[in-house]
Amino acid sequence: MSRGSNANANEGAIENANENGSEGGNEGGSGKGNATAGKNAKNGKSGTGWSMSPFAPETSRSGLRLADASLGEGGESTGVREVVGHPGWVAKLYKEPLAHDEADTLARLIELPGEMTWADMRLVDRHCAWPVARITDRGETVGVIMPRIPEPFYVRFAYEGGLTEPKELLLDHLVLQDAKFSALGLEPPSDARRRSTAARFLALGALMERYDVVYGDWSYRNALWSRQNGDVFLIDLDSCGIESRKWIRSHHWEDPLFPQGARLTTYTDRYRLAVLTLRVLTGTRGDPRRALERLAQQWSDEAELVLLLRRAVTTAQPSERPSVAGLLTAIEARSQTTSAASAASSASVRAPAPAGKAATEGANISGWRDVQPPPRPGRTRRPVGVRPPGSAGPTRPNPVRTQATTPTTRTGGTNGTANGTTPATTTGSTPGTGTGTGAAPPAPPPYLGCAIVFWIVGLVAFVVGVLAAVR
């Protein structure tokens, strides 16, 4: 099994909701990981997730007490029930025991997170119902234990003038137009929320692709999201394959290059995640090419993500489909660009261009960072005993209020601060003491000479008067 080189590439896509990291870390194997988790449970540390499991990787059916009420059933299971005495954990019981090869694959899946990086294990703990234990009976695998869906993924929908009981908030409820959200009593998600939710699903898909895990069951009902922070959660992972898995029907998500009966691979996951991304971003169901054209109109036909998604859903060769990690990188880049443009727009509103000048002149934007407008000009007094730059001779007090001009040389870049210097105009005056850059010093005011002459004449007259009085 191959391991990807970009093991930490998707850490930032999901790790922005909370910082309750999983205990136990990467202990190098499922035995150590689950043993550490068992100690955490005994010490009173709460939470669910693979690394927090209090169960042995193989747990006897006879040693489990399950609740009578079923939380759900269908497919290949008789139902999902809570494990008594272990809040947050559920058991799925199969209609028929697994075949030996399927049981071996499930055992491998249960071990796999112990070999992951710590960052990847955190994704597993927080964002999917990864299986933690096989339920066995007389040597056969008859069920599986996994985390229960967390509360943030349940909501009350508007129905007949009231509210329903808490129900799972499925991907099915995200791929809607705004009017239908209002009918359900939900606030329509913003474009930014749609992007972040799609990116988080892609982050989970990229994790599985790195470890050659084939999910194959991306659909409206297996992927959940949260209105609170756009978080995501994935269920039904116990049927995943390693490198490939048996074909599974997924209505409205059929892969045209993998007909019924063909074994599914990560290439199928690439296709279905591309379709998921298109539907989440646009709220458009049906033929994914309709969603693709709508996204191209909203963004740009040449946007990197649009180009990758187009190749994913139209190529005739499965191997030409872009990797899930590539889709994730493209949508994160789009989000960063959009955020920067929004920040620049806010800055331009706070610091508009001066009247009569072009909108780009003096806009106070440098590298898309919010900056403050330049200080208003004012008059200052030159310090006593400081001569103007470039002047010769002894210094003397300057009793006159003057305003020095500062010649400025442009060094490139945008208007505003550059190279750590104070903003200055090329022709106007600047408050403060000029330092100059090879320029002549400012000329003294024309009335300074007259003032000196009058002062000397007055002094002479005063001296003459004193001498006359002495005589």
XYZ file of C-alpha atoms in Angstrom:
471
model
C 0.000 0.000 0.000
C 1.377 3.381 -0.997
C 1.559 6.310 1.377
C 1.215 9.851 0.014
C 4.032 12.339 0.374
C 1.717 15.239 1.222
C 0.505 13.741 4.484
C -0.246 17.087 6.086
C -1.635 18.843 3.007
C -5.200 18.888 4.214
C -4.664 19.796 7.876
C -5.730 23.394 7.424
C -8.938 22.562 5.528
C -10.720 21.034 8.487
C -8.776 21.989 11.623
C -10.502 25.339 12.230
C -13.538 24.342 14.289
C -12.117 23.430 17.711
C -8.849 22.336 19.268
C -9.929 19.304 21.243
C -7.243 17.097 19.731
C -7.439 13.346 20.048
C -5.627 11.727 22.918
C -3.100 9.019 22.295
C -1.559 10.474 19.126
C 0.128 8.166 16.658
C 1.291 5.166 18.622
C 2.306 3.174 15.567
C -0.492 0.618 15.571
C -4.111 0.043 16.436
C -3.263 -2.058 19.473
C -1.306 0.725 21.127
C -3.746 3.394 19.959
C -6.780 1.629 21.369
C -4.947 0.717 24.560
C -4.148 4.374 25.120
C -7.751 5.282 24.364
C -8.916 2.749 26.922
C -6.783 4.445 29.568
C -8.301 7.777 28.557
C -11.788 6.374 29.084
C -10.862 5.011 32.520
C -9.380 8.360 33.490
C -12.642 10.095 32.649
C -11.594 11.758 29.377
C -14.682 12.071 27.207
C -15.165 12.006 23.451
C -15.581 9.591 20.610
C -13.356 8.779 17.708
C -10.946 6.040 16.765
C -8.222 7.032 19.235
C -10.768 7.349 22.058
C -12.220 3.852 21.645
C -12.664 1.817 24.853
C -13.169 -1.389 22.828
C -10.753 -4.106 21.810
C -10.319 -4.333 17.996
C -12.185 -7.667 18.177
C -15.109 -7.654 20.612
C -17.357 -10.606 21.396
C -21.067 -10.180 20.768
C -21.828 -11.918 24.040
C -19.980 -9.240 25.998
C -21.969 -6.336 24.506
C -25.214 -4.912 25.825
C -27.151 -3.084 23.133
C -30.164 -0.807 23.472
C -33.496 -2.209 22.336
C -34.422 0.752 20.136
C -32.820 0.885 16.702
C -31.448 4.202 15.452
C -31.775 3.097 11.840
C -31.676 0.092 9.582
C -31.487 -0.888 5.947
C -28.988 -2.092 3.416
C -26.922 -4.973 4.733
C -27.645 -4.374 8.433
C -30.477 -5.286 10.766
C -30.115 -1.998 12.595
C -27.872 0.380 14.487
C -28.134 0.430 18.290
C -26.449 2.282 21.106
C -23.905 0.363 23.173
C -25.182 0.399 26.755
C -22.676 1.893 29.173
C -20.694 3.636 26.416
C -22.356 6.925 25.449
C -21.526 8.098 21.937
C -20.866 4.615 20.567
C -23.155 2.468 18.400
C -23.091 -1.051 17.003
C -24.228 -2.066 13.530
C -25.290 -5.707 13.190
C -25.131 -7.349 9.770
C -27.894 -9.462 8.278
C -25.299 -12.067 7.317
C -21.766 -12.631 8.698
C -19.038 -11.125 6.547
C -17.074 -13.316 4.170
C -13.488 -13.994 5.275
C -11.948 -11.527 2.804
C -14.423 -8.817 3.838
C -13.703 -9.478 7.510
C -9.977 -9.214 6.819
C -10.479 -5.889 5.029
C -12.554 -4.556 7.937
C -9.836 -5.628 10.387
C -7.278 -3.771 8.252
C -9.444 -0.629 8.238
C -9.707 -0.769 12.018
C -5.917 -0.912 12.344
C -5.145 1.756 9.736
C -5.511 4.984 11.774
C -2.773 3.738 14.102
C -0.357 4.073 11.150
C -1.490 7.577 10.183
C 0.136 10.876 11.000
C -1.201 12.642 14.057
C -2.916 15.267 11.876
C -4.670 12.608 9.804
C -5.762 10.766 12.925
C -7.381 13.953 14.180
C -9.418 14.131 10.981
C -10.503 10.542 11.475
C -11.444 11.185 15.111
C -13.474 14.297 14.459
C -15.053 13.942 11.076
C -16.043 10.370 10.306
C -17.552 7.280 11.893
C -14.414 5.217 11.373
C -14.907 1.618 12.604
C -13.089 0.806 15.841
C -13.951 -2.850 16.516
C -15.329 -5.945 14.819
C -18.171 -7.706 16.646
C -17.552 -11.446 16.470
C -19.647 -14.471 17.273
C -18.151 -17.976 17.138
C -15.295 -16.796 14.936
C -17.409 -14.848 12.434
C -17.726 -11.085 12.019
C -21.368 -10.209 12.668
C -21.143 -6.463 13.212
C -19.021 -3.404 13.819
C -18.693 -0.683 16.499
C -18.287 2.957 15.471
C -18.858 6.492 16.809
C -22.360 7.900 16.821
C -23.148 10.984 14.728
C -22.407 14.062 16.926
C -25.192 16.439 17.954
C -24.109 19.436 15.787
C -25.199 17.433 12.733
C -28.831 17.305 13.863
C -31.425 20.068 13.317
C -35.152 20.636 13.685
C -36.876 21.300 10.377
C -39.957 23.447 9.869
C -42.971 21.242 9.184
C -46.696 22.066 9.120
C -46.309 25.186 11.213
C -44.050 23.562 13.787
C -40.666 21.902 14.155
C -39.711 18.279 13.714
C -37.732 16.198 16.126
C -33.940 16.548 15.614
C -32.979 14.961 12.302
C -29.665 14.458 10.532
C -28.589 17.405 8.389
C -27.570 15.568 5.233
C -25.778 16.594 2.085
C -29.232 16.192 0.577
C -30.233 19.353 2.482
C -27.233 21.339 1.246
C -27.762 20.758 -2.476
C -30.771 23.076 -2.616
C -31.568 26.526 -3.926
C -32.125 29.302 -1.396
C -35.941 29.253 -1.624
C -36.085 25.633 -0.498
C -33.878 26.390 2.506
C -36.404 28.943 3.664
C -39.202 26.391 3.282
C -37.315 24.080 5.663
C -36.836 26.857 8.185
C -33.087 27.046 7.481
C -30.923 30.010 6.602
C -29.375 29.565 3.146
C -25.597 29.049 3.320
C -23.344 31.780 1.975
C -20.939 31.186 -0.898
C -18.070 31.185 1.607
C -19.817 28.522 3.697
C -20.384 26.386 0.609
C -16.700 26.643 -0.312
C -15.500 25.729 3.172
C -17.891 22.762 3.417
C -16.836 21.437 0.018
C -13.178 21.838 1.016
C -13.728 19.805 4.185
C -15.302 16.934 2.278
C -12.354 17.060 -0.134
C -9.961 16.953 2.822
C -11.512 13.679 4.004
C -11.393 12.304 0.475
C -7.733 13.287 0.121
C -6.940 11.493 3.384
C -8.522 8.254 2.163
C -6.823 8.517 -1.216
C -3.434 8.850 0.486
C -3.944 5.495 2.192
C -5.550 3.743 -0.824
C -8.900 3.530 0.966
C -11.800 3.269 -1.492
C -15.017 4.658 -0.045
C -17.155 4.451 -3.172
C -20.378 5.420 -1.374
C -20.373 9.222 -1.688
C -24.053 10.143 -1.770
C -26.719 12.490 -0.466
C -27.360 10.395 2.660
C -23.881 9.384 3.841
C -22.351 12.871 4.055
C -23.507 15.283 6.784
C -22.743 18.942 7.510
C -23.260 21.409 10.329
C -24.968 24.798 10.124
C -22.974 26.022 13.126
C -19.544 26.073 11.496
C -19.790 24.249 8.165
C -18.196 21.138 9.654
C -18.657 17.741 7.995
C -19.117 14.126 9.060
C -18.993 10.917 7.017
C -20.736 7.637 7.881
C -20.842 4.009 6.662
C -17.087 3.582 6.363
C -17.129 -0.063 7.485
C -17.725 -1.153 3.872
C -14.640 0.648 2.504
C -12.097 -1.331 0.508
C -8.320 -1.216 0.356
C -7.143 -0.402 -3.199
C -10.539 -1.536 -4.564
C -13.995 -2.601 -3.409
C -17.031 -4.329 -4.865
C -19.430 -2.267 -6.939
C -22.150 -0.466 -4.982
C -25.238 1.278 -6.310
C -25.395 4.988 -5.529
C -28.429 6.609 -7.121
C -27.729 9.875 -8.947
C -23.981 9.410 -8.367
C -23.262 6.723 -10.987
C -19.781 6.743 -12.485
C -20.107 6.422 -16.299
C -16.673 4.779 -16.572
C -17.394 2.046 -13.998
C -20.440 0.020 -15.087
C -22.412 -2.197 -12.754
C -20.350 -5.149 -11.527
C -16.942 -3.467 -11.983
C -14.734 -3.130 -8.926
C -14.472 0.437 -7.755
C -11.148 2.211 -7.183
C -9.969 5.616 -6.014
C -10.703 6.854 -9.563
C -14.405 6.421 -8.760
C -13.965 8.435 -5.582
C -12.283 11.167 -7.633
C -15.304 11.360 -9.919
C -17.920 11.318 -7.158
C -16.058 13.897 -5.075
C -15.869 16.167 -8.130
C -19.649 15.788 -8.526
C -20.115 16.451 -4.799
C -18.006 19.619 -5.046
C -20.024 20.917 -7.999
C -23.321 20.256 -6.251
C -22.243 21.802 -2.952
C -20.881 24.961 -4.599
C -23.903 25.553 -6.841
C -26.828 23.804 -5.116
C -27.583 22.171 -8.470
C -28.749 18.565 -8.803
C -28.994 16.290 -11.819
C -26.419 16.092 -14.598
C -23.124 17.359 -13.115
C -22.394 19.172 -16.367
C -25.269 21.558 -15.588
C -23.662 22.379 -12.254
C -20.304 22.762 -14.027
C -21.652 25.351 -16.453
C -23.301 27.247 -13.641
C -20.048 27.327 -11.667
C -18.157 28.508 -14.764
C -20.594 31.428 -15.064
C -20.228 32.327 -11.398
C -16.446 32.087 -11.208
C -14.733 31.965 -14.576
C -14.468 29.374 -17.291
C -10.692 29.551 -16.848
C -10.615 29.273 -13.046
C -8.272 26.492 -11.930
C -10.945 24.594 -9.987
C -13.401 24.827 -12.886
C -10.803 23.377 -15.261
C -10.039 20.484 -12.892
C -13.707 19.714 -12.271
C -14.412 19.779 -16.003
C -11.658 17.235 -16.588
C -12.911 15.068 -13.730
C -16.453 14.724 -15.072
C -15.777 14.678 -18.826
C -12.581 12.684 -19.422
C -12.932 9.238 -20.948
C -9.895 7.908 -19.057
C -10.212 7.298 -15.296
C -6.481 7.855 -14.801
C -6.802 11.408 -16.191
C -9.128 12.482 -13.419
C -7.366 14.995 -11.140
C -6.461 13.834 -7.647
C -8.636 14.798 -4.709
C -5.668 16.652 -3.224
C -5.468 18.712 -6.433
C -9.122 19.706 -6.136
C -8.570 20.616 -2.487
C -5.595 22.846 -3.321
C -7.576 24.639 -6.028
C -10.606 25.378 -3.847
C -8.399 26.590 -0.982
C -6.586 28.928 -3.386
C -9.936 30.264 -4.568
C -11.042 30.887 -0.985
C -7.815 32.759 -0.193
C -8.161 34.919 -3.308
C -11.777 35.732 -2.490
C -10.889 36.635 1.100
C -8.069 38.906 -0.079
C -10.346 40.663 -2.563
C -12.935 41.191 0.156
C -10.321 42.672 2.487
C -9.073 44.980 -0.270
C -12.603 46.159 -0.972
C -13.109 46.959 2.707
C -9.826 48.883 2.819
C -10.761 50.940 -0.236
C -14.028 51.929 1.442
C -12.241 53.005 4.631
C -9.535 54.977 2.778
C -11.022 56.427 -0.455
C -8.878 58.195 -3.000
C -8.640 61.994 -2.598
C -11.180 64.001 -4.587
C -10.055 64.859 -8.073
C -7.539 62.007 -8.294
C -7.703 58.624 -9.942
C -9.189 55.829 -7.863
C -5.868 53.994 -7.834
C -3.804 56.989 -6.747
C -3.126 57.171 -3.044
C -5.506 54.291 -2.339
C -3.371 53.135 0.592
C -3.338 49.441 -0.417
C -0.018 47.621 -0.222
C 0.050 43.892 -0.834
C -3.724 43.574 -0.128
C -3.235 44.575 3.525
C -5.481 46.973 5.369
C -3.457 50.143 6.064
C -4.357 53.432 7.729
C -4.639 56.686 5.742
C -1.560 58.964 5.864
C -1.392 61.613 8.635
C -2.877 64.989 7.858
C -0.259 67.663 7.049
C 0.608 70.146 9.802
C 3.149 72.821 10.658
C 6.071 72.013 12.931
C 8.913 74.017 14.554
C 12.487 73.150 13.683
C 14.461 72.268 16.836
C 16.769 74.992 18.139
C 20.368 74.510 17.128
C 19.688 72.275 14.111
C 20.764 73.577 10.749
C 19.067 72.632 7.493
C 20.573 69.673 5.620
C 23.414 70.649 3.330
C 23.965 74.081 4.903
C 27.462 75.249 5.907
C 28.743 77.357 8.766
C 27.879 77.529 12.432
C 24.414 76.730 13.680
C 22.205 79.398 15.207
C 18.755 79.540 16.690
C 15.913 79.827 14.216
C 13.136 81.864 15.814
C 10.865 81.636 12.774
C 8.196 78.879 12.274
C 9.020 77.175 9.013
C 7.707 74.205 7.062
C 10.326 72.061 5.385
C 9.653 70.238 2.135
C 10.892 66.702 1.669
C 11.808 65.599 -1.856
C 10.917 61.929 -2.423
C 12.258 59.406 -4.881
C 9.803 56.612 -5.980
C 11.157 53.107 -5.607
C 8.339 51.113 -7.196
C 5.415 49.252 -5.685
C 2.080 50.702 -4.670
C 1.262 53.996 -3.052
C 1.652 54.132 0.702
C 4.558 52.975 2.836
C 7.533 51.476 1.054
C 10.797 50.144 2.405
C 9.864 51.272 5.923
C 9.771 55.029 5.077
C 7.056 57.544 5.898
C 4.615 58.205 3.012
C 5.396 61.462 1.214
C 4.260 63.193 -1.941
C 6.611 64.096 -4.772
C 5.682 67.786 -4.955
C 3.798 68.706 -1.774
C 5.069 69.508 1.666
C 5.497 66.923 4.425
C 5.402 67.545 8.152
C 8.575 66.963 10.078
C 12.232 67.621 9.399
C 13.344 66.920 5.825
C 16.254 64.612 5.332
C 16.674 64.967 1.598
C 18.117 62.580 -0.938
C 20.872 64.496 -2.706
C 18.665 67.625 -3.052
C 19.466 71.301 -2.291
C 18.412 72.608 1.143
C 15.293 74.797 1.326
C 15.842 78.534 0.816
C 15.346 80.786 3.893
C 12.264 83.028 3.918
C 12.849 86.361 2.079
C 12.020 88.452 5.184
C 14.697 86.803 7.344
C 17.469 89.240 6.192
C 15.331 92.267 6.936
C 14.565 91.013 10.407
C 18.283 90.585 11.121
C 19.069 94.136 9.847
C 16.337 95.653 12.018
C 17.623 93.689 15.010
C 21.196 94.970 14.465
C 20.015 98.585 13.978
C 17.948 98.362 17.166
C 20.879 96.929 19.074
C 23.205 99.722 17.848
C 20.642 102.388 18.800
C 20.280 100.819 22.234
C 24.075 100.816 22.774
C 24.349 104.481 21.616
C 21.572 105.480 23.994
C 23.244 103.787 26.916
C 26.575 105.449 26.169
C 24.895 108.873 25.927
C 23.188 108.389 29.256
C 26.496 107.429 30.915
C 28.147 110.587 29.681
